[in-house]
Short mmCIF file of C-alpha atoms in Angstrom, two decimals:
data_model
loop_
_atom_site.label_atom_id
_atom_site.label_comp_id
_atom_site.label_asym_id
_atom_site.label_seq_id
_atom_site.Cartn_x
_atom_site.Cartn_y
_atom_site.Cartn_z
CA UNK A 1 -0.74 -1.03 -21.83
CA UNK A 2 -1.28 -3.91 -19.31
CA UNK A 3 -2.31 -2.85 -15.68
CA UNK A 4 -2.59 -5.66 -12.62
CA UNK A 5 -4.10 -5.63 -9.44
CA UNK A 6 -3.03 -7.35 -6.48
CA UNK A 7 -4.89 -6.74 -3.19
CA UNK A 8 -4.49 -8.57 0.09
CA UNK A 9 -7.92 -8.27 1.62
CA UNK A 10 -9.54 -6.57 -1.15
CA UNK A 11 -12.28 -8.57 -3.57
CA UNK A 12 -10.76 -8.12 -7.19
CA UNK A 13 -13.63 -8.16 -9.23
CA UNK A 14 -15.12 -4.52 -8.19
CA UNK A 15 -11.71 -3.08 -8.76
CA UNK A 16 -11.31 -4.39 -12.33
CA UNK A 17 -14.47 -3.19 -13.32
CA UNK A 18 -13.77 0.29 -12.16
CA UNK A 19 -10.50 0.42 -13.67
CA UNK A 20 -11.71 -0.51 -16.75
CA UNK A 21 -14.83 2.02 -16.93
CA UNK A 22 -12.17 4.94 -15.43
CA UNK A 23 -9.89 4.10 -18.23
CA UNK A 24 -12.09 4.49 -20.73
CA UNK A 25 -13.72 7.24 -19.95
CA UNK A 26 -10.33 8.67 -19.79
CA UNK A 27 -9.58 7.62 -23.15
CA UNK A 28 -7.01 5.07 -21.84
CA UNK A 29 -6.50 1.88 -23.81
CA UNK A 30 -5.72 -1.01 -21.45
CA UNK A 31 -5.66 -4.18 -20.70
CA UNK A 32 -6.44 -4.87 -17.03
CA UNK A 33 -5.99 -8.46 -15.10
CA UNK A 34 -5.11 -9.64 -11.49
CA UNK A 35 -1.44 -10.29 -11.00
CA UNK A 36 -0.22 -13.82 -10.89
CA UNK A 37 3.02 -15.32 -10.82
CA UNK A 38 4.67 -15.60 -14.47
CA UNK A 39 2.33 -12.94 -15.77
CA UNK A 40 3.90 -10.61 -18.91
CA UNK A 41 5.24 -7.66 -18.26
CA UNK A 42 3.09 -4.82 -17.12
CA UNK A 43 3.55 -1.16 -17.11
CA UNK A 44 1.43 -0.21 -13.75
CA UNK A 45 -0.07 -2.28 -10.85
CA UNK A 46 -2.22 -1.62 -8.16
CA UNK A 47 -1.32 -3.53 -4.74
CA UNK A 48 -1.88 -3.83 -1.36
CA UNK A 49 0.83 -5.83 0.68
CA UNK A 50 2.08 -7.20 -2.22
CA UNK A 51 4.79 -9.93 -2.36
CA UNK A 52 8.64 -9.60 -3.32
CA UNK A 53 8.29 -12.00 -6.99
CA UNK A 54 5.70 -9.41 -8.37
CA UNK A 55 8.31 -6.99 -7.86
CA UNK A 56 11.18 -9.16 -8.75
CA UNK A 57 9.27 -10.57 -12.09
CA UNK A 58 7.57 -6.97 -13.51
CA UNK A 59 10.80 -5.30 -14.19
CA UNK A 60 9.22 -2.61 -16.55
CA UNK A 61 6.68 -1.40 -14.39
CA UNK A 62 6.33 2.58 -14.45
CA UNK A 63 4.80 3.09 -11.00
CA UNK A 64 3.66 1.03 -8.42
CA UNK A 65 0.68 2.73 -6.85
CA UNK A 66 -0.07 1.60 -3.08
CA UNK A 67 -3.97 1.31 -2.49
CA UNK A 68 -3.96 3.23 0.96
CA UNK A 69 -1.75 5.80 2.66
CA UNK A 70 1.10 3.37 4.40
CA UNK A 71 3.48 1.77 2.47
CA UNK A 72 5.17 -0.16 5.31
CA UNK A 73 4.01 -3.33 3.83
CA UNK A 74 5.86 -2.65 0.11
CA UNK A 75 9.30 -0.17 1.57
CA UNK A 76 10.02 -3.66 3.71
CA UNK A 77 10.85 -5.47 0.35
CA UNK A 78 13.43 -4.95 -1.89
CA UNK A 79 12.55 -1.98 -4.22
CA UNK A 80 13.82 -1.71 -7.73
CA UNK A 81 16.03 1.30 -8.71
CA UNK A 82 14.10 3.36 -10.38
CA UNK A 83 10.14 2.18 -9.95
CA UNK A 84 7.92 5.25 -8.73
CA UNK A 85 6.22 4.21 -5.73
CA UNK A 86 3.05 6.34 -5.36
CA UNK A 87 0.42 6.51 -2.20
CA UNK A 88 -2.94 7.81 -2.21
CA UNK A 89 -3.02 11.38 -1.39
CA UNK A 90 -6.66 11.12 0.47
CA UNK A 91 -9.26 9.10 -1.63
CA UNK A 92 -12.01 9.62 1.03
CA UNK A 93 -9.63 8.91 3.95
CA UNK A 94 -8.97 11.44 5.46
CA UNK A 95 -12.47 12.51 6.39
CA UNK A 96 -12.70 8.96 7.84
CA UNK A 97 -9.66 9.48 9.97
CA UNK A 98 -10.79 12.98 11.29
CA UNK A 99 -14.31 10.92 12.04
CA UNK A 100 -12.60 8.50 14.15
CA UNK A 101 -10.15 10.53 15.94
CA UNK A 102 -13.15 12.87 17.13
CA UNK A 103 -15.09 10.16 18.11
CA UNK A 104 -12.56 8.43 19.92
CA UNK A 105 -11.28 12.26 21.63
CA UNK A 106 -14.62 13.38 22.40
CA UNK A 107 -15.93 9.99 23.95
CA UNK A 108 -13.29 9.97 26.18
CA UNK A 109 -13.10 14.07 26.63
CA UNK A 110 -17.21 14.44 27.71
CA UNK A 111 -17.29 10.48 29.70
CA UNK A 112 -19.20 9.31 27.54
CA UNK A 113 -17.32 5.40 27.98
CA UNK A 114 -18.11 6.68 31.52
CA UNK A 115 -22.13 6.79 31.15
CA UNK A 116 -22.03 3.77 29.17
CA UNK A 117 -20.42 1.78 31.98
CA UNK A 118 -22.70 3.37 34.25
CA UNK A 119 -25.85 3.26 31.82
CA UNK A 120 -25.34 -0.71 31.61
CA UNK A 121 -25.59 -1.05 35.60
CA UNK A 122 -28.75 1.63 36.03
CA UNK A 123 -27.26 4.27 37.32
CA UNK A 124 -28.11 7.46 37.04
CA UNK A 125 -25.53 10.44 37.30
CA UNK A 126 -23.83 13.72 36.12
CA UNK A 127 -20.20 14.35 35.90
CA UNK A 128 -18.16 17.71 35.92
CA UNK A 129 -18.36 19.36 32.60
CA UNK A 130 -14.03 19.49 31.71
CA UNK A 131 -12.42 22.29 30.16
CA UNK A 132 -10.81 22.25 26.32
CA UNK A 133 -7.90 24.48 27.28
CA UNK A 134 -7.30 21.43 29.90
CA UNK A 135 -6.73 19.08 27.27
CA UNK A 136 -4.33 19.78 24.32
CA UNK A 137 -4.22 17.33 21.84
CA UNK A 138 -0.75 16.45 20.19
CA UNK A 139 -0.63 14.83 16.53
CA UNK A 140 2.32 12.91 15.87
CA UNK A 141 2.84 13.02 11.96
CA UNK A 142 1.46 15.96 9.84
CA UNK A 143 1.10 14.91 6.35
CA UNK A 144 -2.37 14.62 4.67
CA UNK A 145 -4.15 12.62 7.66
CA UNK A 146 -2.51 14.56 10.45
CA UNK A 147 -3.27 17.67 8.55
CA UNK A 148 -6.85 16.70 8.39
CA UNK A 149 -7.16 15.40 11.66
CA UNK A 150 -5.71 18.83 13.27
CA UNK A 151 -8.18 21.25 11.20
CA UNK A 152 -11.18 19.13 12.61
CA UNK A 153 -10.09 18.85 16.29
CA UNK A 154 -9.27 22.80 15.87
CA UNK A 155 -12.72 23.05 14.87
CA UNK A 156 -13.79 21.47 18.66
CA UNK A 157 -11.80 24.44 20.13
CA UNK A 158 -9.58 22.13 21.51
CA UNK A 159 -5.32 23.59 21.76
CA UNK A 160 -3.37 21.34 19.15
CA UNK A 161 0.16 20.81 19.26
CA UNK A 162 2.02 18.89 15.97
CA UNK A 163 5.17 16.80 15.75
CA UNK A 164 7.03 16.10 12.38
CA UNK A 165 10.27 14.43 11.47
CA UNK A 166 11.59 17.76 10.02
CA UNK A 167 9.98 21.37 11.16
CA UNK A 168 6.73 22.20 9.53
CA UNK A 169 5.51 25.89 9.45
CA UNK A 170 1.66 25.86 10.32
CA UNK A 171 0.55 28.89 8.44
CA UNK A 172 2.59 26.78 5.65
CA UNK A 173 0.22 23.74 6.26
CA UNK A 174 -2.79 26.24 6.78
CA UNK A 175 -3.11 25.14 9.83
CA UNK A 176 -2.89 28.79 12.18
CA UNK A 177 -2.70 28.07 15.34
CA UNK A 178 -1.38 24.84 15.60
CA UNK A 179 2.32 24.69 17.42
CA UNK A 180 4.37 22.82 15.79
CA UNK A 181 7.55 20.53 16.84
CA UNK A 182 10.13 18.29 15.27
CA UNK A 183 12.78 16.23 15.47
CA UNK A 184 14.36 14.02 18.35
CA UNK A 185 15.18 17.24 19.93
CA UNK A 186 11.37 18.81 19.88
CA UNK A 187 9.48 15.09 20.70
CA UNK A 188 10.41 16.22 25.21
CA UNK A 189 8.53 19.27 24.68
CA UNK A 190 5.54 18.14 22.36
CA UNK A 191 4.81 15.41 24.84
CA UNK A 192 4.80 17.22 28.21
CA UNK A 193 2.35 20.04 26.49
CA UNK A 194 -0.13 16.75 25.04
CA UNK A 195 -2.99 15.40 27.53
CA UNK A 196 -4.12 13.40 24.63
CA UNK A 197 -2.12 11.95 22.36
CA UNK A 198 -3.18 11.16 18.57
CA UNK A 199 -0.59 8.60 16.11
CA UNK A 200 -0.82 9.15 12.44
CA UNK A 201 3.37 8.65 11.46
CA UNK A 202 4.61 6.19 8.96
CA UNK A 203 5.83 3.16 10.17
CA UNK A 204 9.41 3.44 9.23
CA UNK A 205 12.84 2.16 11.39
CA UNK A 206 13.04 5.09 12.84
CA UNK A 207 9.26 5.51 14.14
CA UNK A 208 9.06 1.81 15.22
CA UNK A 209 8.10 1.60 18.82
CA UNK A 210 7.85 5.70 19.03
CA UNK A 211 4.79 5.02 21.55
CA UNK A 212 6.72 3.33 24.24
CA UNK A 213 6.93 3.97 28.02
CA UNK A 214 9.21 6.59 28.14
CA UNK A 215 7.29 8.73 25.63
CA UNK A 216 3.98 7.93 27.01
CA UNK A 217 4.93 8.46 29.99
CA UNK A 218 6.21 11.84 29.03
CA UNK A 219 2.27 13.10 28.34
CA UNK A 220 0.90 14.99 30.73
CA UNK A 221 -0.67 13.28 34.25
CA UNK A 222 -4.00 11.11 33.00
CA UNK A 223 -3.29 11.57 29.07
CA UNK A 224 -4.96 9.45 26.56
CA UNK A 225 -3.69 7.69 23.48
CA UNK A 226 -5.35 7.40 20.39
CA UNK A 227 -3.17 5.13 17.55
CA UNK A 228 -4.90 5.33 13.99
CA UNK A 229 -1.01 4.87 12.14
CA UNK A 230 0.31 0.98 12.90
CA UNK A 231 0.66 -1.39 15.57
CA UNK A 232 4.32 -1.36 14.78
CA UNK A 233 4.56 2.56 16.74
CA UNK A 234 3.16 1.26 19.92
CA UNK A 235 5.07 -1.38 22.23
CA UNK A 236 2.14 -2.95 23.32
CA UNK A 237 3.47 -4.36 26.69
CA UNK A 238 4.13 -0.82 27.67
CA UNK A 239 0.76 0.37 27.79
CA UNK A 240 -1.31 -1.60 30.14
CA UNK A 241 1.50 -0.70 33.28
CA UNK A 242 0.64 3.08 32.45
CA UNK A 243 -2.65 2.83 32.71
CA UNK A 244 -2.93 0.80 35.40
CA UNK A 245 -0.42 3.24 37.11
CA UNK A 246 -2.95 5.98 36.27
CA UNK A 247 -0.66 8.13 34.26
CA UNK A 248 -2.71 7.03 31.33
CA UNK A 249 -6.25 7.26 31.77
CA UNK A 250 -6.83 4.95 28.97
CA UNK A 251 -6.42 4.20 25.09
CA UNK A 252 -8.20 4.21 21.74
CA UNK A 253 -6.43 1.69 19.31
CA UNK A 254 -7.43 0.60 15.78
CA UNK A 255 -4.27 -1.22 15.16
CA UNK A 256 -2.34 -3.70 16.61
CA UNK A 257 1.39 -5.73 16.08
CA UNK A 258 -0.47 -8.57 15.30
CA UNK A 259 -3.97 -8.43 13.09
CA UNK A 260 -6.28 -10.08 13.71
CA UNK A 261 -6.04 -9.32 17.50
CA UNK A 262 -5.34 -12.10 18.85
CA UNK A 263 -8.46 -13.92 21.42
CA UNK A 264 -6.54 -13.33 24.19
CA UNK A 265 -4.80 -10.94 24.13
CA UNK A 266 -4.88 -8.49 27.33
CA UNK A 267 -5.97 -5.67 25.02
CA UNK A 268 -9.43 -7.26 24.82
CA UNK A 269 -10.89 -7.14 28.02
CA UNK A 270 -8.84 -4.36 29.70
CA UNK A 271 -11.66 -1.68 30.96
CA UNK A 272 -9.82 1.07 29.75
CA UNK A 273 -8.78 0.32 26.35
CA UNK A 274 -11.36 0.14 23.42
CA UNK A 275 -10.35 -1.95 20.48
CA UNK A 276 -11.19 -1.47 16.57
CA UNK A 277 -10.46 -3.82 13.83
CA UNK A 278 -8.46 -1.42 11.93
CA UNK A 279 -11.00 0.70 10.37
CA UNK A 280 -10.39 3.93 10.97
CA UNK A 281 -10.14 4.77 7.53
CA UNK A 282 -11.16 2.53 4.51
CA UNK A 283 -10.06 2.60 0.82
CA UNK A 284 -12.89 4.10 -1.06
CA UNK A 285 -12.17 1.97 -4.83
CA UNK A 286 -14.34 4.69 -6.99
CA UNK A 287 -12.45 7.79 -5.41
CA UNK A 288 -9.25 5.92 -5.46
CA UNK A 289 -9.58 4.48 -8.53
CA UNK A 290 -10.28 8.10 -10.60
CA UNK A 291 -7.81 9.51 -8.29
CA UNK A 292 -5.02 6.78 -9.96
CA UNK A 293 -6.49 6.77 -13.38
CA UNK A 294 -5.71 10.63 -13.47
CA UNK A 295 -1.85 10.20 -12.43
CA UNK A 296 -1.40 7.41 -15.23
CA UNK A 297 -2.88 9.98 -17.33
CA UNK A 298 -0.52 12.56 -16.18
CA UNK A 299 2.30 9.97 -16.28
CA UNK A 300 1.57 8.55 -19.47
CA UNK A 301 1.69 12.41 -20.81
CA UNK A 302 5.22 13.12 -19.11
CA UNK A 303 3.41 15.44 -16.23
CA UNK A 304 4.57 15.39 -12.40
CA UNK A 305 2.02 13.57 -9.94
CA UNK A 306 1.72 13.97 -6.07
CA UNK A 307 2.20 11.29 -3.85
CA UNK A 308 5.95 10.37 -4.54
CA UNK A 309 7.00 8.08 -1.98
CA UNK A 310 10.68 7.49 -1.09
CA UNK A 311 11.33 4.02 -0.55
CA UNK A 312 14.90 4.45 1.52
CA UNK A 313 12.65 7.36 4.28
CA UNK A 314 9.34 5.24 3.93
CA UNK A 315 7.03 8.22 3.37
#
């Protein structure tokens, strides 16, 4: 069995090594090597952002697993018939996400970019406590992330509202409580109950620019945006006039159209907007790496595995 890795971004060495010591100790004979052009065929790979010859050239690849949970950067090329494109289900992520999203809500929910502002100049002073019930957070996308994400703001006591492409039963997702919405029809509704607003879709045609004026401006008076998902959701030139406006009280964004952010852009400096270099949530190699060691097990013995993607919907 020959396995590759290719990884934009990600230092090869530490994954081989891993692979190999997972495969063995699952009793997996392979032979694993970074993909280069003209390499012999291979049965799985391991990518990130990979390029259309490695899919053109390994023809009798068995799965293709993505190392992290979009796979924007591989449904853009042109897929092979046939090759199983598998995402991570979690690998350590989605604890990350939920991490980030209640640092970014609660920062913003209890002042806290306030104080700093005011900390910095010396100045001493107490604000209104707010009330939860005043501030229902919306998640736009409910798979393993958004899942995640609503169970810990839920723990907060704060109301959560969901939005899917097709209708998703909370007490299906365990999620009791939650409201949940779908569809075109369903996105009106969703926004006008959301004061803050949280983005963890796919980045597919049909989600591109979802965050946009119209749908922003569709949250309720002073909302708050927090994009975790891909620059590609949010028109960026949208967001500043909303803010400014004072419909939007501000944003939290961790990624961006272009990345690296570029030095000036107006993202940057703008007083309410704070910027992360998209890390929100990291691959973790060792979890990842047992985590796709065990579905080549379970593939190599004939045996379904989560984390199907379809290439034509993107998720």
């Amino acid at each position: 069995m020959n396995i590759y890795f290719h990884g934009e971004d990600f230092r090869p060495e530490p994954w081989l090594s891993a692979l190999r010591n997972a495969l063995s100790g699952a009793g997996i004979q392979a032979e694993v090597a970074v993909w280069e052009p003209g390499a012999p065929p291979g049965d799985y790979a391991l990518v990130w952002a990979p390029p259309q010859r490695l899919l053109d050239e390994q023809t009798r690849l068995k799965a293709l697993f993505n190392l992290g949970a979009g796979v924007d950067a591989i449904t853009q090329l042109r897929f092979p018939p046939g090759l199983r494109l598998v995402r991570l289900d979690d690998a350590g992520m989605s604890a990350q996400m939920a991490e980030y999203v209640l640092h970014a809500l609660v920062r913003h929910f209890r002042e806290f970019d306030a104080y700093e502002a005011e900390a910095a100049q010396g100045h001493w002073g107490f604000r209104k406590p707010r009330a939860r019930q005043d501030w229902p957070v919306g998640i736009l996308g409910l798979g393993v992330l958004g899942q995640r994400v609503a169970r810990a703001v839920q723990g907060l006591d704060f109301p959560v509202r969901g939005w899917s492409r097709s209708l998703r039963r909370a007490e299906d997702l365990g999620l009791p409580g939650v409201q949940c919405h779908a569809g075109r029809d369903g996105l009106p509704a969703f926004l006008a109950a959301s004061k803050v607003l949280v983005c963890l879709l796919p980045l597919t045609p049909e989600t591109q620019g979802i965050l946009n004026r119209e749908t922003l401006g569709q949250l309720m008076p002073g909302g708050y945006l927090i994009n975790v998902a891909r620059g590609g959701h949010l028109v960026e030139e949208d967001l500043i006039p909303l803010i400014d406006s004072g419909h939007l009280a501000g944003a939290t964004l961790d990624v961006f159209r272009q990345e690296p952010l570029p030095s000036g852009h107006p993202f940057w400096t703008h007083p309410k907007i704070t910027v992360t270099p998209h890390t929100a949530a990291r691959t973790l190699r060792d979890e990842s790496v047992a985590q796709i060691v065990g579905k080549i097990a379970r593939l190599e013995r004939g045996e379904p595995i989560a984390g199907l993607v379809d290439p034509v919907k993107g998720y």
